[in-house]
XYZ file of N, CA and C in Angstrom:
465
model
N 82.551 60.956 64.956
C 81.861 62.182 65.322
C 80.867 61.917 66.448
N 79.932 60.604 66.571
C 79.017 60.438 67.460
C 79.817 60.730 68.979
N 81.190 59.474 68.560
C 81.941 59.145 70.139
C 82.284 60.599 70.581
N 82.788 61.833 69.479
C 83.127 63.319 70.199
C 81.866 63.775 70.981
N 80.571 63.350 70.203
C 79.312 64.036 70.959
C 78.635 63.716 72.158
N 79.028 62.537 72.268
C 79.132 61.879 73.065
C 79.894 62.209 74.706
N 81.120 62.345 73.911
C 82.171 62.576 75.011
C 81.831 64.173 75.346
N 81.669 65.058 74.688
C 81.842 66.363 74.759
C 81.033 66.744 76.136
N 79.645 66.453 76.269
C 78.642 66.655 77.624
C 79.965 66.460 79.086
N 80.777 65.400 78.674
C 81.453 64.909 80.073
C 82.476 65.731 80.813
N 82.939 66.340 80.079
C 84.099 67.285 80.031
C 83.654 69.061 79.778
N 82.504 69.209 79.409
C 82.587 70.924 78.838
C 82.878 71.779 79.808
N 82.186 71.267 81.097
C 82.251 72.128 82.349
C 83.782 72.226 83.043
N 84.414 71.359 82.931
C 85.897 70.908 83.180
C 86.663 72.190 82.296
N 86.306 72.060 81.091
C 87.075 72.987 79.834
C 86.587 74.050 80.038
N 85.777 74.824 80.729
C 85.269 76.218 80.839
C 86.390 76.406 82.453
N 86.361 76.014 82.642
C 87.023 75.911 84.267
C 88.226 76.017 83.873
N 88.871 75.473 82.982
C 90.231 74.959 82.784
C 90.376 76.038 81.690
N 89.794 77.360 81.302
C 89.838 78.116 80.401
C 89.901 77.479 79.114
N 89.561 76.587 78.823
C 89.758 76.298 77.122
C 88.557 76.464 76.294
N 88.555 76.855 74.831
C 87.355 76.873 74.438
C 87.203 75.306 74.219
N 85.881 75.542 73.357
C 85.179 73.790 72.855
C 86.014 73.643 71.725
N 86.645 74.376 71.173
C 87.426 73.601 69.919
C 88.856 73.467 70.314
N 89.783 73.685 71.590
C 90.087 73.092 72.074
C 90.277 71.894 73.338
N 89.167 71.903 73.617
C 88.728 70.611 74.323
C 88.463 70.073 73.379
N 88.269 69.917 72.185
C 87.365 68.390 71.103
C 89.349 68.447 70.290
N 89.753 69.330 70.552
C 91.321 68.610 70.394
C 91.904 68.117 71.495
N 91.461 68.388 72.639
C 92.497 67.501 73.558
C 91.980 65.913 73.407
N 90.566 65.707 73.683
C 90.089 64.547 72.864
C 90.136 63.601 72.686
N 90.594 64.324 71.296
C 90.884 63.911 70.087
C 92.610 63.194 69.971
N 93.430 64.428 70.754
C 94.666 64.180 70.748
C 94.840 62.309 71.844
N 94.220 62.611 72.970
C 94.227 61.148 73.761
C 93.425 60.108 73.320
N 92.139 59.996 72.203
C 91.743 59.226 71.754
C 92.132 58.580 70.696
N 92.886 59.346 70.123
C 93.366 58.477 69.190
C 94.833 57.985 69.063
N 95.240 58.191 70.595
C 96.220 57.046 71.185
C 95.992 56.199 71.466
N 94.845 55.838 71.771
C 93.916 54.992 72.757
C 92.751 55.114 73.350
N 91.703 54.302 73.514
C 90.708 54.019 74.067
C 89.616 55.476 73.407
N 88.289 55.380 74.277
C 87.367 56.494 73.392
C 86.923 57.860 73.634
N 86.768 58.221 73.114
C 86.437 59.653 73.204
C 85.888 60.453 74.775
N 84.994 58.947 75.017
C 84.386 59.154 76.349
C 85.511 58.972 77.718
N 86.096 58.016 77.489
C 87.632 57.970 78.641
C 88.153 59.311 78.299
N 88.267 59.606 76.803
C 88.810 60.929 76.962
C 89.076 62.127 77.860
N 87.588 62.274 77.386
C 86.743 63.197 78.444
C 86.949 62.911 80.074
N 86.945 62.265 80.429
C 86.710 61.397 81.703
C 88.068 62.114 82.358
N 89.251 61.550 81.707
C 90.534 62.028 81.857
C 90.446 63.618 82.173
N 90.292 64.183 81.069
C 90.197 65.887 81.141
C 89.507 66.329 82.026
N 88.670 65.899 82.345
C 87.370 65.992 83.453
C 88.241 65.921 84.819
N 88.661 64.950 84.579
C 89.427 64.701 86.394
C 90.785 65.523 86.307
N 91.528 65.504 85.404
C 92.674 65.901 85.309
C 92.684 67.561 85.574
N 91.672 67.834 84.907
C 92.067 69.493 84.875
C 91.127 69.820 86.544
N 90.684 69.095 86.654
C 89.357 69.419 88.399
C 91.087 69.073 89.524
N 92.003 67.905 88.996
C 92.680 67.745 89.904
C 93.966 68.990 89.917
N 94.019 69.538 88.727
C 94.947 70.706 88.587
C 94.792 72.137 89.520
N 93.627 71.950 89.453
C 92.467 73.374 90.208
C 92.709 72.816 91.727
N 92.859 71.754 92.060
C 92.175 71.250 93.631
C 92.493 72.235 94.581
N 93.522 72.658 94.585
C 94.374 73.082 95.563
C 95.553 71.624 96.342
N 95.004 70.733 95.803
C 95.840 69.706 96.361
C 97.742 70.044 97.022
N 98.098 69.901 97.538
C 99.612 70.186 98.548
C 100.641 69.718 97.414
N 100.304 68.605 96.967
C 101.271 67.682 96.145
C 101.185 68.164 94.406
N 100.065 68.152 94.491
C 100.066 69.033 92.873
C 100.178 70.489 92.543
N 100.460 71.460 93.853
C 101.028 72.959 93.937
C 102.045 72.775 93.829
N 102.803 71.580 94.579
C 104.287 71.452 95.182
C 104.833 71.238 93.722
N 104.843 70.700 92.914
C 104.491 69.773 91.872
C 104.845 71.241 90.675
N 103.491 71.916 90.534
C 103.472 72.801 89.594
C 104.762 73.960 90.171
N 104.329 74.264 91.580
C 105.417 75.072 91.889
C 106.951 75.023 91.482
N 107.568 73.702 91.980
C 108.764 72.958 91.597
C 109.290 73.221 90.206
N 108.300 73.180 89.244
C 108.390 73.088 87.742
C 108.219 74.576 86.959
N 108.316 75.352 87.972
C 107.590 77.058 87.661
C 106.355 76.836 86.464
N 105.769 76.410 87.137
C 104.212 76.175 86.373
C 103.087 77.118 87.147
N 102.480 78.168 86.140
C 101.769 78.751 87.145
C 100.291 78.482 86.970
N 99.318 78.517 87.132
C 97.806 78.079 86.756
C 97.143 79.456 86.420
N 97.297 80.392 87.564
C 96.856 81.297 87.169
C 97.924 83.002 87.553
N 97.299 83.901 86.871
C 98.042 84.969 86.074
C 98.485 85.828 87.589
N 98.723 87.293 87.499
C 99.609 88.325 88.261
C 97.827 88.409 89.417
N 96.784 88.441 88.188
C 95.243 89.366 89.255
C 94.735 87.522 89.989
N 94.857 86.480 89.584
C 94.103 85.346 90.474
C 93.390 85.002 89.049
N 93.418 84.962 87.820
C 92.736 84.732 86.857
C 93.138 83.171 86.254
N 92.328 82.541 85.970
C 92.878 81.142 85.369
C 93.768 82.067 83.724
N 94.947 81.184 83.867
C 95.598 81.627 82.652
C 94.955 80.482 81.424
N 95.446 80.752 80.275
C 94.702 79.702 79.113
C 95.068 78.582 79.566
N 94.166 77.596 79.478
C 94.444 75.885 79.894
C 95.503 75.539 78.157
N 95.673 75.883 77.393
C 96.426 75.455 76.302
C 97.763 75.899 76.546
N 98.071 77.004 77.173
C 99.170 77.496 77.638
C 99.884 76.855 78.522
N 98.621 76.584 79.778
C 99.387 75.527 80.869
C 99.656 74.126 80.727
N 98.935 73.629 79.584
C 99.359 72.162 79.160
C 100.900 72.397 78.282
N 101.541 73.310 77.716
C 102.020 73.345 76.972
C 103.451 73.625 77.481
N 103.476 74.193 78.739
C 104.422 74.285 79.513
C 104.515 72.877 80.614
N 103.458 72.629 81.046
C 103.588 71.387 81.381
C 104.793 70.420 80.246
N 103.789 70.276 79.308
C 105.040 69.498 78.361
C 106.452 69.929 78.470
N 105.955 71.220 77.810
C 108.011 71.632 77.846
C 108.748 70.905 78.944
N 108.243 70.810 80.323
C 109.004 70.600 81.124
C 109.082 68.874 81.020
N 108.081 68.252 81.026
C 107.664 66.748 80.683
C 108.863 66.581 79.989
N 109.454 67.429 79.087
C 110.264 67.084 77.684
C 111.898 67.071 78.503
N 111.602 67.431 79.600
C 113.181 67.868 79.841
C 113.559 66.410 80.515
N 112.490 65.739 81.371
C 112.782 64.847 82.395
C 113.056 63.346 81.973
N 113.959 62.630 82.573
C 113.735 61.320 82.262
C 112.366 60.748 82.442
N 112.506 59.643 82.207
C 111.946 58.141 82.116
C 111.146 57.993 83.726
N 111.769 58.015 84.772
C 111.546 57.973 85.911
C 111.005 59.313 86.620
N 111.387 60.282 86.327
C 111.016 61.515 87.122
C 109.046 61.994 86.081
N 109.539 62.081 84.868
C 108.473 61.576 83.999
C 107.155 60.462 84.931
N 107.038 59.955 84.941
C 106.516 59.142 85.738
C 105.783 60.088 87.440
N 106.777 60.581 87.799
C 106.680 61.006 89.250
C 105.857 62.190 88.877
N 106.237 62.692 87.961
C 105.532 64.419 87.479
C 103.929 64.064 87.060
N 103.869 63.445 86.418
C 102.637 62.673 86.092
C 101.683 61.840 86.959
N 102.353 61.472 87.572
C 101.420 60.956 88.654
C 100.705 62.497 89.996
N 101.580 62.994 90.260
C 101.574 63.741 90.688
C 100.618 65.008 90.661
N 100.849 65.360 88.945
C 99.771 66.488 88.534
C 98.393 65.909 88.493
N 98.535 64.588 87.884
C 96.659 64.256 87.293
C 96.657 62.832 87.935
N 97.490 62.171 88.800
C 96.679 61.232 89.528
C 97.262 59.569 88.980
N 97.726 58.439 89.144
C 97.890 57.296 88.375
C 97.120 56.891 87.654
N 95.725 56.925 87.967
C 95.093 56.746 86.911
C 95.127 57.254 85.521
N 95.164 58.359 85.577
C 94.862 59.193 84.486
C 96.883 59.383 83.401
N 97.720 59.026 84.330
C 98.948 58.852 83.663
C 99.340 58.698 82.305
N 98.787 57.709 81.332
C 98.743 57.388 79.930
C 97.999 58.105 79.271
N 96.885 58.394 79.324
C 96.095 59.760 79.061
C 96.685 60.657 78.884
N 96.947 61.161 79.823
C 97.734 62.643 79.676
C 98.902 62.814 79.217
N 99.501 61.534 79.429
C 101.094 61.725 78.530
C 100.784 61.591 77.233
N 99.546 60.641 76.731
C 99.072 61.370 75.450
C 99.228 62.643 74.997
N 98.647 63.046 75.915
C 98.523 64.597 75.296
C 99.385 65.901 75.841
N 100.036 65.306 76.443
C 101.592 66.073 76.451
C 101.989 65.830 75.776
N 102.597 64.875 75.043
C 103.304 64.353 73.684
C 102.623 64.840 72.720
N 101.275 64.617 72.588
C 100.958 65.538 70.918
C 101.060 66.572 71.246
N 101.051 67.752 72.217
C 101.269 68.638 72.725
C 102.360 69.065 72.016
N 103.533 68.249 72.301
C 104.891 68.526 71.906
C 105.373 68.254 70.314
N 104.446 67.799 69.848
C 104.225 67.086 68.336
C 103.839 68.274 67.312
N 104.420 69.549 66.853
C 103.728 70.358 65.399
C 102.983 69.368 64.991
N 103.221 68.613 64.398
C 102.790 68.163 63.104
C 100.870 67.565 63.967
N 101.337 67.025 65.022
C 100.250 66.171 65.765
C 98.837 67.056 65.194
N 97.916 66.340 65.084
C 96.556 66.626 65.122
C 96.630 67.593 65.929
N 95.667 67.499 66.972
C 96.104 68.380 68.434
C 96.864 69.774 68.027
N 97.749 69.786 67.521
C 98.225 70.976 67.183
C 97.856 72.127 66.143
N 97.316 71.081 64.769
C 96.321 71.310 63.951
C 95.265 71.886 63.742
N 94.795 71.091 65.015
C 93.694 71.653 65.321
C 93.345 72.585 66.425
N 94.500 72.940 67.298
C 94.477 74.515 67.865
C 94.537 75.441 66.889
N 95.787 75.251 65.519
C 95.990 75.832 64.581
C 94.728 76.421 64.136
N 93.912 75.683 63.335
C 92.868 75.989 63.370
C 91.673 77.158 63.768
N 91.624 75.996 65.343
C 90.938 77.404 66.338
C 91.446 79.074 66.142
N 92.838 78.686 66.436
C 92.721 79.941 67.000
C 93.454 80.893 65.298
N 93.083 80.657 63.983
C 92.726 81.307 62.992
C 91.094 82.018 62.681
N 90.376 80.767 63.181
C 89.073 81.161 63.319
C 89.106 82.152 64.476
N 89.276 81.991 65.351
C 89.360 83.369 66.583
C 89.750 84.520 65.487
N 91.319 84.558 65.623
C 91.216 85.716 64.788
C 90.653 86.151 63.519
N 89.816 85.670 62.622
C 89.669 85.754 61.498
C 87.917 86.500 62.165
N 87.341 85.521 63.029
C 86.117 86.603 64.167
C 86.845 87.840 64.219
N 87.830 88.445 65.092
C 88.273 89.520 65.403
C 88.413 90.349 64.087
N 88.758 89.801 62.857
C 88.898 90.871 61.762
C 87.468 91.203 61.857
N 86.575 90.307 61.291
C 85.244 90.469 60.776
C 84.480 91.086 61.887
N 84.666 91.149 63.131
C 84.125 92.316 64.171
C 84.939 93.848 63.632
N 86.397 93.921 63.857
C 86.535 95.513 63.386
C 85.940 95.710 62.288
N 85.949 94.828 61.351
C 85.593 95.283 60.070
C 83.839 95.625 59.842
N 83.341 95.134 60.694
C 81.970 95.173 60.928
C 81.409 96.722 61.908
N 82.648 96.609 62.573
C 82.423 98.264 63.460
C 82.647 99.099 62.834
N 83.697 99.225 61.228
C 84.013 100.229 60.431
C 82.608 100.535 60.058
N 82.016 99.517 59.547
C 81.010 99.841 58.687
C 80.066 100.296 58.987
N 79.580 99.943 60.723
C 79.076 100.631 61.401
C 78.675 102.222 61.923
């Protein structure tokens, strides 16, 4: 719990940018930390990864374009960052061994490569933590949304 609190300061601004709430950023994480290394690389990763998604970079449009990956919606709006990781995967899922590699380098950089295929893979994982724990979130979202109408009835 310290290493999430830790990590969380490094990344929040990244995850507001990247549309995700905080309880899915402390699953993305979560999902790459406990493949490897700490909470704080975590962050670090997400931090650069999702700033390098946004860049406008030539090679990472070309990249998302190629893959019909869109970032953002019909008005110029960032679409959900859980959405766009998730299609990312799908497509991750289709490619070999080698092109895998090229797609990845490409979107978030060599560095950040093992990281993120972390979390494309739990991505692609039901059962994965990571998934769990969107599960989660987004019950609590809606379970807010009851308890607001239900709070305006009473109103």
């Amino acid at each position: 719990m310290k290493d999430l609190a830790e990590a969380f300061p490094v990344a929040s601004g990244a995850f507001k940018g990247f549309n995700l709430s905080a309880r899915e950023g402390a699953a993305a994480i979560a999902a790459i930390s406990q493949r490897g290394g700490t909470a704080v690389e975590a962050a670090n990763a997400l931090k650069f990864s999702f700033s390098r998604l946004q860049s406008g970079m030539d090679v990472v449009n070309e990249t998302l374009e190629e893959n019909n990956i869109q970032l953002f919606d019909s008005n110029g709006n960032m679409r959900e960052g859980t959405v766009v990781i998730k299609e990312i995967a799908k497509k991750y899922k289709t490619l070999n061994d080698a092109e895998r590699q090229v797609m990845l380098s490409r979107l978030f950089g060599n560095r950040q490569i093992v990281r993120m295929r972390n979390l494309l893979e739990a991505s692609l994982d039901p059962m994965s933590d990571y998934n769990k724990a969107l599960e989660i979130a987004n019950d609590d979202l809606q379970n807010a949304v009851i308890a607001q109408k239900e709070l305006n009835t009473i109103l």
